[in-house]
XYZ file of C-alpha atoms in Angstrom:
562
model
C -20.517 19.844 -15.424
C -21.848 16.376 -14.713
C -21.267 15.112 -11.640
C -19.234 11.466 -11.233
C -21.560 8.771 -11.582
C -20.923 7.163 -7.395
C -20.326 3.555 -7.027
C -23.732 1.241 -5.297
C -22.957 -0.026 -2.157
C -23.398 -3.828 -3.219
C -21.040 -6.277 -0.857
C -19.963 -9.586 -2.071
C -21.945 -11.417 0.537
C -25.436 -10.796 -1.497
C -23.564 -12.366 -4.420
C -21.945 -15.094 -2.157
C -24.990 -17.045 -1.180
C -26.513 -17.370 -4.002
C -26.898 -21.397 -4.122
C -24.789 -21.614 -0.608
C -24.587 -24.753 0.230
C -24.451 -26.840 3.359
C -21.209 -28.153 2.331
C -19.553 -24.366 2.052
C -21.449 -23.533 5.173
C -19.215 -26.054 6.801
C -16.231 -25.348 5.187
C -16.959 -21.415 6.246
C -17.060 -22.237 10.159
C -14.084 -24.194 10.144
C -12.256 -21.843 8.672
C -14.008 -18.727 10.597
C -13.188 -21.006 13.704
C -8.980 -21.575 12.628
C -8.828 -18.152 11.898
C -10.354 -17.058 14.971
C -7.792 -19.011 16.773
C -5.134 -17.478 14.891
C -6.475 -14.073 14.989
C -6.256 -14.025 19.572
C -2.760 -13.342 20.150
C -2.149 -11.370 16.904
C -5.360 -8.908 18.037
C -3.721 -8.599 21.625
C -0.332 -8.488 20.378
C -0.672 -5.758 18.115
C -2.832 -3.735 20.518
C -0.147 -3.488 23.158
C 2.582 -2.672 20.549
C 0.482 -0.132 19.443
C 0.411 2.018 22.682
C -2.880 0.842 23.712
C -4.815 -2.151 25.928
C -5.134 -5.832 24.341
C -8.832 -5.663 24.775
C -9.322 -3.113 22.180
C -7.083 -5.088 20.021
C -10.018 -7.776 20.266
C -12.659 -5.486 19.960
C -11.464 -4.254 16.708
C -10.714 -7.665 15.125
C -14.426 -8.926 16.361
C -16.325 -5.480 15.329
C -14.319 -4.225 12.589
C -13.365 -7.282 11.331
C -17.187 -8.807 11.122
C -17.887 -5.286 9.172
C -15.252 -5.657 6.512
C -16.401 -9.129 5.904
C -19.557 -8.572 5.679
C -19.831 -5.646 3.715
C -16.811 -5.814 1.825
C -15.979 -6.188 -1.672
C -13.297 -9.439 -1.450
C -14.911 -13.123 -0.893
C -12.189 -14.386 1.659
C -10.362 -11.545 2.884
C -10.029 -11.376 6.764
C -9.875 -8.022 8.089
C -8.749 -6.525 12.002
C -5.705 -5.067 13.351
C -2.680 -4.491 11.137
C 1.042 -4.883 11.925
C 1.323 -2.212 9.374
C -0.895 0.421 11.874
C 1.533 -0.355 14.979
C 4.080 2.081 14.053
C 1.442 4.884 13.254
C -1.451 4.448 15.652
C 1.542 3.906 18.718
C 3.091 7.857 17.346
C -0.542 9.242 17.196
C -1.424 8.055 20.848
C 2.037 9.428 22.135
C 1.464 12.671 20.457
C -2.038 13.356 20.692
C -3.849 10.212 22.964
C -6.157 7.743 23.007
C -9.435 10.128 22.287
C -8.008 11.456 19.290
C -6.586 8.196 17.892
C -10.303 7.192 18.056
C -11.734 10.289 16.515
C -8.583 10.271 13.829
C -9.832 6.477 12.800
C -13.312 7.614 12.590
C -12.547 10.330 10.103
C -10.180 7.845 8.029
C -13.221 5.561 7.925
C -15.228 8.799 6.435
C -12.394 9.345 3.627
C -12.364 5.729 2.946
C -15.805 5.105 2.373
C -15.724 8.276 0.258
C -12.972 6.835 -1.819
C -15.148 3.769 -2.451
C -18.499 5.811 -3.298
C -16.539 8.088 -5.894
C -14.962 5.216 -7.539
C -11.203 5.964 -6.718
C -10.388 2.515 -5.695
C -8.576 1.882 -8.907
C -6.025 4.643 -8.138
C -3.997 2.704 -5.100
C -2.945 0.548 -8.171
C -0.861 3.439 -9.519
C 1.389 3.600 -5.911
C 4.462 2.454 -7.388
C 5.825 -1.148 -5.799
C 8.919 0.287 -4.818
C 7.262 2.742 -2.489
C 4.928 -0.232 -0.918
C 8.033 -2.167 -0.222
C 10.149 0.311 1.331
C 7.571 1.610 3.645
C 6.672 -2.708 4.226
C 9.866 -2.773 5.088
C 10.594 0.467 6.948
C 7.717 -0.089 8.708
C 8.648 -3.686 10.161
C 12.102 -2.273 11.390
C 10.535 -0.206 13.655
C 8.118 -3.341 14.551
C 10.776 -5.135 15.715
C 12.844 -2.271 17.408
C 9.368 -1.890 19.614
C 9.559 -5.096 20.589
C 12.746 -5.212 22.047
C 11.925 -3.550 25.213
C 9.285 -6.759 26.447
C 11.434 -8.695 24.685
C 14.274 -8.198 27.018
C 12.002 -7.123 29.656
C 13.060 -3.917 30.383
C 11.596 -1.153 32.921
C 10.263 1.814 30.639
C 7.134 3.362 31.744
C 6.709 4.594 28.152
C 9.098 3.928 25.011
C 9.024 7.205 22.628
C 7.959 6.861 18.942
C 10.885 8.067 17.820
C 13.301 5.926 16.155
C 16.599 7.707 17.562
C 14.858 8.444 20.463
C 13.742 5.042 20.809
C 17.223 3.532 20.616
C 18.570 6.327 23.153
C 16.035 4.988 25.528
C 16.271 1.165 25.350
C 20.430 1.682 25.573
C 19.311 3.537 28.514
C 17.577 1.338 30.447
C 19.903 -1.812 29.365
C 20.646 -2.340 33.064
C 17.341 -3.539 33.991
C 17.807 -6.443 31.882
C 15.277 -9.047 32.792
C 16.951 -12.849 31.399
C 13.354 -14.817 32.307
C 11.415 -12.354 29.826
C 14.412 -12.452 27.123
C 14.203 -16.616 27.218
C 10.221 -16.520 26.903
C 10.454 -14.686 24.233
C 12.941 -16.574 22.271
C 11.765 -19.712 23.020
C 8.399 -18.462 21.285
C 10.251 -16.740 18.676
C 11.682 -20.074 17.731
C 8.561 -22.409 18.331
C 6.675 -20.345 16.496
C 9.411 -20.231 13.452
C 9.698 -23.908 13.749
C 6.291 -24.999 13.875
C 4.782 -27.344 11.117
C 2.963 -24.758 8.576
C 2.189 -26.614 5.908
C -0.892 -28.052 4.752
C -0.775 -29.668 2.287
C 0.991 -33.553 2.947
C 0.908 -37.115 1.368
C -2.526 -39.427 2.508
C -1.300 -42.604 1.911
C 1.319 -44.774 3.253
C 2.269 -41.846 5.721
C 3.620 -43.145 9.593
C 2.538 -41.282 12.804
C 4.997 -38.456 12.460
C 3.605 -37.481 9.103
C 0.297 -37.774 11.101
C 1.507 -35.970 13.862
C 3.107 -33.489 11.450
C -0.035 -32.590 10.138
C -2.620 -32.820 12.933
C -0.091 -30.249 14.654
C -0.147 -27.799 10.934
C -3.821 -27.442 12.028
C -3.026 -25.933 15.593
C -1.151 -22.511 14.993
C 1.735 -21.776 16.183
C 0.881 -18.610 18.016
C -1.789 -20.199 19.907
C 0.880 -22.815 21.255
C 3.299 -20.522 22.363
C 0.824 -18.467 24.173
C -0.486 -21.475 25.577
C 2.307 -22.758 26.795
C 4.028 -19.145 27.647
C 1.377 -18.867 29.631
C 0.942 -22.514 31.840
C 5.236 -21.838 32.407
C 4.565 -18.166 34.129
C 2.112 -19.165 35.849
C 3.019 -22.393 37.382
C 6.905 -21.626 37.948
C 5.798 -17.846 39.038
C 8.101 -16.517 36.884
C 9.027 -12.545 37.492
C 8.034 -11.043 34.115
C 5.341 -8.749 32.890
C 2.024 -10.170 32.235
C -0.790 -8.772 31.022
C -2.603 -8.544 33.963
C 0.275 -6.708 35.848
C 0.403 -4.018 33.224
C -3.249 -3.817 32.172
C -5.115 -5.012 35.046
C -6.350 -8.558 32.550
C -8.546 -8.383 29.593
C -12.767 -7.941 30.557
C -15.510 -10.571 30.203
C -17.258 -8.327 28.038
C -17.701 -5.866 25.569
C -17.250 -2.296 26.003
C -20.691 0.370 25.618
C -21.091 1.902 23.129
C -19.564 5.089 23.340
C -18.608 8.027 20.432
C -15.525 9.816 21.324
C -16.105 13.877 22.019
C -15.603 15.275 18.421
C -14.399 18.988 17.968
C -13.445 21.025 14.740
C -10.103 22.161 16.928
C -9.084 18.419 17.396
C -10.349 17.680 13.707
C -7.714 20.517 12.255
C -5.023 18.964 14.331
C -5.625 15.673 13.064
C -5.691 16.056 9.341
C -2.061 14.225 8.372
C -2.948 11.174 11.286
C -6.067 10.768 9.361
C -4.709 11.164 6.037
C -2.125 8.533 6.774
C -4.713 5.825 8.303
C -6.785 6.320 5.156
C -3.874 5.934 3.178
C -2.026 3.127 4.687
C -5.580 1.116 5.612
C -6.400 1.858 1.765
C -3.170 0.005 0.457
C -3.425 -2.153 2.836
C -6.689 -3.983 2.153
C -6.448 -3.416 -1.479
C -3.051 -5.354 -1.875
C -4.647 -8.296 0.572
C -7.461 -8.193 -1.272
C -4.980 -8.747 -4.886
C -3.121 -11.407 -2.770
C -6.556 -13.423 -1.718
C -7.594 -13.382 -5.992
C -4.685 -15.283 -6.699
C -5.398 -17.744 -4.225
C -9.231 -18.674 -5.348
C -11.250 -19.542 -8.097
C -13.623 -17.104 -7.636
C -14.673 -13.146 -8.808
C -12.155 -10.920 -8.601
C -12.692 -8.102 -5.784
C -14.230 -4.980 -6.065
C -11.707 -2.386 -4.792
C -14.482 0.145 -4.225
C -17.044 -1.955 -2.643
C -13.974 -2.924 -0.372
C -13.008 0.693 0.285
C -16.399 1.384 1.788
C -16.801 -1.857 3.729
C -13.477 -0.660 5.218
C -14.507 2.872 5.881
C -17.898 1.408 7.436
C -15.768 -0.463 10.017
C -13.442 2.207 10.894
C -16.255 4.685 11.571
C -17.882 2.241 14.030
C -15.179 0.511 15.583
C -13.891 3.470 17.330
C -17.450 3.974 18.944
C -16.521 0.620 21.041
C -12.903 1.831 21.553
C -11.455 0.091 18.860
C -8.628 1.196 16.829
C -7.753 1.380 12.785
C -8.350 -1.908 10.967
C -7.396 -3.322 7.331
C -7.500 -6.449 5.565
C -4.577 -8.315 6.967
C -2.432 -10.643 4.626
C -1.695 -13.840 7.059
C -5.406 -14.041 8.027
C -6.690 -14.028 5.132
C -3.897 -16.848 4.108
C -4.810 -18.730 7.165
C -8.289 -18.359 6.047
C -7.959 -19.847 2.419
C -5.860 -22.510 3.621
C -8.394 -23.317 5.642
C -11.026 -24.213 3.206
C -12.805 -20.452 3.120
C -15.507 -20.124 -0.103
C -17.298 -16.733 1.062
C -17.323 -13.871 3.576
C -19.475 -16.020 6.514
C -16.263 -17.334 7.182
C -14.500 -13.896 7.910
C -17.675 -13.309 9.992
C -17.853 -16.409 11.734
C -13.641 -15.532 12.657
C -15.458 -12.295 14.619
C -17.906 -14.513 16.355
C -14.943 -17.312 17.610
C -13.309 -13.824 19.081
C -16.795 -13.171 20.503
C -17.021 -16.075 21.890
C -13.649 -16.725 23.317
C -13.771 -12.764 25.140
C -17.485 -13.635 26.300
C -16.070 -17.367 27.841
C -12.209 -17.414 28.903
C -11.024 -13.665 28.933
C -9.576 -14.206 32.282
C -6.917 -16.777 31.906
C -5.425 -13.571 29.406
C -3.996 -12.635 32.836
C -1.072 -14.921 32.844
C -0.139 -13.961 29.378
C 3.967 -12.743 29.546
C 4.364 -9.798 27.388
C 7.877 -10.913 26.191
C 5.481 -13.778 24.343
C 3.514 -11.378 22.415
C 6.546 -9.545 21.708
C 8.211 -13.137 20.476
C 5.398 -12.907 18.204
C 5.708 -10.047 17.189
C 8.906 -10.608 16.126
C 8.586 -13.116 13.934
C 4.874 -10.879 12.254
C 7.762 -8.408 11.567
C 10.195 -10.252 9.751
C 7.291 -12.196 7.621
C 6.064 -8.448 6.679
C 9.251 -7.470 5.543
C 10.545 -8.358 1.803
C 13.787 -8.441 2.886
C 15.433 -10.359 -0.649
C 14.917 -7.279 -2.191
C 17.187 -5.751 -0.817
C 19.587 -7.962 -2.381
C 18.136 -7.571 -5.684
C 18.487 -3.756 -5.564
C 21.843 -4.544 -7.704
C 19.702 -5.831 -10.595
C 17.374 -2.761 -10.706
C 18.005 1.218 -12.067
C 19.344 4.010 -9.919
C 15.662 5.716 -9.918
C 14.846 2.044 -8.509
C 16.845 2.240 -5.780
C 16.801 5.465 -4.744
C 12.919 5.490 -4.283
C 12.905 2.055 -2.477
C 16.025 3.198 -0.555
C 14.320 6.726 -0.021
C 11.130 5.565 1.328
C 12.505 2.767 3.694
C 14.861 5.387 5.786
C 12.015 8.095 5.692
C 9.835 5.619 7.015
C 12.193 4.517 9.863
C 13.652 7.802 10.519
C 10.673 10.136 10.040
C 7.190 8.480 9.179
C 5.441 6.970 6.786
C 3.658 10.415 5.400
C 6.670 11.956 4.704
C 8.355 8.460 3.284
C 5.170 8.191 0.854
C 5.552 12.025 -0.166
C 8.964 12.258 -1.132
C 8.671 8.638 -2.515
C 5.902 9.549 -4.769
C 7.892 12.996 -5.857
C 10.904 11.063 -6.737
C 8.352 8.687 -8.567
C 7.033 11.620 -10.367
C 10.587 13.264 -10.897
C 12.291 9.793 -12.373
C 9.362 9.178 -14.418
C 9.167 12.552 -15.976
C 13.307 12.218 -16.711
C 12.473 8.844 -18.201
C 9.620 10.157 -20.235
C 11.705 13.172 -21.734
C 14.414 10.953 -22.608
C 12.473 8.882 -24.989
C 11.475 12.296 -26.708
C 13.500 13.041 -29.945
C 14.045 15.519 -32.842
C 16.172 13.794 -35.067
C 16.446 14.364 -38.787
C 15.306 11.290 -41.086
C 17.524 8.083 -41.161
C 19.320 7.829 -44.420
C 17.139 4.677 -45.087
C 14.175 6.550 -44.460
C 15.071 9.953 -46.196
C 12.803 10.691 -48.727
C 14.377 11.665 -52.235
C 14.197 14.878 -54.033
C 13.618 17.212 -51.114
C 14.078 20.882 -52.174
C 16.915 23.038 -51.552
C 16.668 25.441 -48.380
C 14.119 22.576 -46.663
C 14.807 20.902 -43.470
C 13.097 17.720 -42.186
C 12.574 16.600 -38.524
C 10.895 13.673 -37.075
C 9.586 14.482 -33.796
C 9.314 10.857 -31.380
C 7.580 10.342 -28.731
C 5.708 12.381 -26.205
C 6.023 16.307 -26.388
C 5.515 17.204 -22.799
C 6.755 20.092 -20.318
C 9.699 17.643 -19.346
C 10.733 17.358 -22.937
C 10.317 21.095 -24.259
C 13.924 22.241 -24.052
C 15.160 19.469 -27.148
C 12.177 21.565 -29.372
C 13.354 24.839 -27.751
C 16.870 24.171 -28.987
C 15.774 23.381 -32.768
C 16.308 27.174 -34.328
C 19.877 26.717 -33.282
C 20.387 23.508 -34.710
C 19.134 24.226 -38.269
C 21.955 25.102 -41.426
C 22.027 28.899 -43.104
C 20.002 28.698 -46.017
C 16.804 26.955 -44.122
C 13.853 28.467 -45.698
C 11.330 25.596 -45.105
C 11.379 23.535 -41.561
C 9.092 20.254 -41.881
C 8.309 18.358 -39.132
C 7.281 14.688 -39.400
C 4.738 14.665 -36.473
C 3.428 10.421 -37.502
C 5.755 9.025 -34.462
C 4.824 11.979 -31.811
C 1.604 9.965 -30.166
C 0.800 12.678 -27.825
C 1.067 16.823 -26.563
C 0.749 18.689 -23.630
C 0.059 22.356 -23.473
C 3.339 23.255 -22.136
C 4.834 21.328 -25.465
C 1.952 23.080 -27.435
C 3.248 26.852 -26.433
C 6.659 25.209 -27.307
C 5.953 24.511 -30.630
C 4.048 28.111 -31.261
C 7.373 29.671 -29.358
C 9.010 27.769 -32.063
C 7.213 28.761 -35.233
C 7.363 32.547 -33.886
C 11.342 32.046 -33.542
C 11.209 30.978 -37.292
C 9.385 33.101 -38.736
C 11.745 35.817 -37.299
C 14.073 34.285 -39.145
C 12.020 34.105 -42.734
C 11.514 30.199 -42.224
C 8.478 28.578 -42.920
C 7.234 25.463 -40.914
C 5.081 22.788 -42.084
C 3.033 20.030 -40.184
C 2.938 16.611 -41.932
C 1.289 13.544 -40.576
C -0.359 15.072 -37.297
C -1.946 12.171 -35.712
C -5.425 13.008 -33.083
C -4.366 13.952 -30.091
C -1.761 16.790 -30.993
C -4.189 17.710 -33.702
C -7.308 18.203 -31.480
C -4.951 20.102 -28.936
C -3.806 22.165 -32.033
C -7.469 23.142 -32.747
C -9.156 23.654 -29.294
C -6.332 26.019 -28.460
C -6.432 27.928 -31.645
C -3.114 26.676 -32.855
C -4.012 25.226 -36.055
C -6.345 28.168 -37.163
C -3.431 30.708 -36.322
C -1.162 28.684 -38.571
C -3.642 28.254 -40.942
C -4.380 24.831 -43.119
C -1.489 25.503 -45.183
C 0.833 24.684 -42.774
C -0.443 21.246 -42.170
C 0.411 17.931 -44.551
C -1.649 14.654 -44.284
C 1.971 12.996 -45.102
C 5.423 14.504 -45.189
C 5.799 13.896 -49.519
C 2.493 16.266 -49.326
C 4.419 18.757 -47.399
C 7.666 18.128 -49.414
C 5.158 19.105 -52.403
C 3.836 21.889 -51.173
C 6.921 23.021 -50.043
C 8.621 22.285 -53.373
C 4.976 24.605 -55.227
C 5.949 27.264 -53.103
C 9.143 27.777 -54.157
C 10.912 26.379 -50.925
């Protein structure tokens, strides 16, 4: 058996600066640099939701994030930490810590980058939308329900992963209410909802609040809430928790280089926690990667090439304590907006990080966690698709039931069981579907041919004759009138066969001939014929039985006396 034919490891960059020009080197940095800006708070913010310190938040975006550019397959997508990964890298460190979170997100990185080599990129299409949206959305619920304890500033050493759990707690601890955290954080929430976003404004004739309108779309929002989050603690000496006070501040460095301690006993116990970063970092990047195409006139991505970039940078980043990365949907937004025409930008994003850790990661001290938790807040209503919800009224039952299904799993349990039974309902709709549109109906009267014999039956099989459709063939025998000495079925309209609907078909000729009733074949078209023939159908039956067209099997039918 030959093996598959593996996929080169080409990224987009080679292709990228061919003829680079001055002009898009410029463009790159000021976009690499607005990104970088924009990727700060986001890095730290989704570090500390996650379970872990806002340095390694940082470290990932600059490391992993200068990897997936790089090497990947997409010309402008941004990658770094996910809000999608906060929910699932916050329950792996809870239930099995930081060392194997690390080693968990190296292993992903291995099955990603195998993905990529054996060409299975293309499969993530099939993941039906309804699933992606209900875990989206399942999966910023429990976002936001994280947030609420630095939101409100309240005194829990360590919030559970558990949804019910979760809520038990934080109605537990409602007494140590803090009202200076809970007014940081809204007044960020709302700054950074009201703040200008748009780019794209008249040039001429414009006054200076248009001007002022867009000079401040060019400063995001995040940065200014931080900013000024952080100048309010700090001068008024406001009581709430800062990042220094719970972490000890952010260092002036990077961390060594350092593999976790790897064991085939923590491996075993980490197969679903990898399985599920793969997974989730796979869809992930692939549908940011879709999202980027339709902003740009450029090649489309390579979903393989992309796969392996991303499996690259999750096998290193962990070595500097970093945790799971993806492409990431606003960045890589921000990043087009900002002018962006190849992956130096994304890699000049990780050197702004760099940069910024290297020069000023001291005055991170100051930073109030109910800030980051304002942002937060707003990241996880922007991730969720919330309208369709409302549209779920338009849609089928099977619709709503998977979307439905998927976004309480997801909240309730995880997202590896929401994705299972998602895709099992998927499968289980989709086979009912499929065996609905199969048929055995006799000919239409506008279709019936004329002079058929006496004692002959005709049938016109539709569709697809699969093991979800076997019973409507099974029931045939039943159906026919006494007298039937001939049964003739019209296979032109039956465009495909299964072995399941094979056997079915042989179980029916072996029920007929019990009965002294011949059956004929007319108009078999490839597939069910080559099925017929490998499997030794058609040679059991012999050639008599089959018709090029059903007036040939009417005729012979009619010579043989039935």
């Amino acid at each position: 058996m030959a093996l598959p034919q593996l996929h080169p490891f080409r990224p987009r960059l080679l292709d990228a600066v061919r003829g680079y020009s001055g002009t898009q080197l410029r463009a790159d940095i000021a976009a690499g640099l607005t990104v970088g800006v924009v990727a700060l708070p986001l890095a730290m913010a989704f570090a500390i939701a996650s379970g872990v310190k806002p340095e390694q938040g940082i470290v990932t975006a600059i490391v992993a994030g200068f990897l997936i550019s790089a090497l990947g397959g997409s010309q402008v997508q941004i990658g770094g930490p996910a809000g999608a990964f906060i929910v699932i890298v916050y329950g792996i460190v809870q239930r099995y810590g930081l060392t194997n979170l690390l080693i968990a997100t190296a292993l992903s990185g291995v099955l990603l980058f195998a993905m990529g080599l054996l060409r299975l990129g293309a499969l993530v299409r099939y993941i039906p939308v309804t699933i992606i949206i209900g875990f989206t959305n399942g999966i910023a619920v429990l976002i936001g329900l994280s947030q609420l304890k630095d939101l409100f500033g309240l005194k829990i050493a360590k919030l559970p992963a558990d949804f019910f759990t979760q809520i038990g707690v934080l109605l537990e601890h409602a007494s140590t209410f803090n009202p200076y955290a809970l007014a940081i954080g809204l007044a960020c929430l709302a700054l950074v909802v009201v703040w200008p976003k748009s780019y794209t404004m008249p040039l001429d004739n414009i006054g200076w609040r248009h001007r002022a309108y867009r000079l401040a779309a060019h400063v995001p929002g995040t940065i200014v809430v931080l900013v000024l989050a952080t100048l309010a603690t700090a001068v008024l000496h406001l009581p709430v928790e800062t990042i220094g006070s719970k972490f000890g501040g952010i260092p002036q460095s990077l961390p060594d280089l350092q593999l976790p301690p790897f064991s085939w006993e923590s491996a075993k116990q980490l197969v679903f926690p990898t399985l599920t970063l793969a997974m989730l970092g796979a869809i992930e990047s692939l549908l940011c990667a879709r999202v980027a195409d339709n902003l740009i006139d450029a090649p489309r991505h390579d979903p393989n090439q992309e796969l392996m970039a991303q499996g690259v940078a999750n096998m290193v980043a962990p070595a500097f304590g970093g945790i799971p990365a993806t492409g990431t949907i606003a960045r890589t937004v921000t990043n087009v907006r900002s002018g962006a025409t190849s992956p130096v930008a994304g890699m000049v994003h990780s050197a702004t990080l760099l940069v910024v850790v290297l020069a000023a990661a001291p005055l991170a001290a100051n930073v109030p966690l109910a800030a980051l938790a304002g942002i937060l807040l707003f990241v996880s209503w922007n991730m969720g698709e919330w309208r369709e919800f409302a549209r779920l009224r338009h849609f089928s039952v099977p619709y709503r039931t998977i979307m439905l299904g998927t976004f309480f799993l997801t909240v309730v349990f995880d997202l590896t069981v929401a994705v299972e039974v998602g895709l099992m309902l998927a499968c289980v709709f989709f086979i009912y579907r499929m065996s609905t549109l199969f048929r055995v109906e006799p000919p239409a009267a506008a279709d019936a041919p004329a002079g058929v014999p006496a004692g002959v039956e005709i049938r016109e099989l539709f569709g697809a004759l699969f093991f979800g459709a076997v019973g409507k063939l099974e029931a045939l025998p039943a159906q026919l009138p006494e007298g039937t000495r001939t049964l003739v079925l019209d296979l032109h309209r039956l465009i495909s066969m299964d072995t399941s609907g094979l056997e079915a078909l042989e179980q029916l000729r072996r029920v007929l001939a019990k009965r002294g009733i011949t059956l004929r074949l007319a108009a078999v078209n490839e597939q069910p014929r080559s099925l017929m023939e490998r499997a030794g159908f058609a040679a059991h039956v012999g050639e008599a039985a089959f018709s090029g067209t059903l007036a040939e099997a009417l005729s012979a039918s009619r010579a043989a006396g039935s």
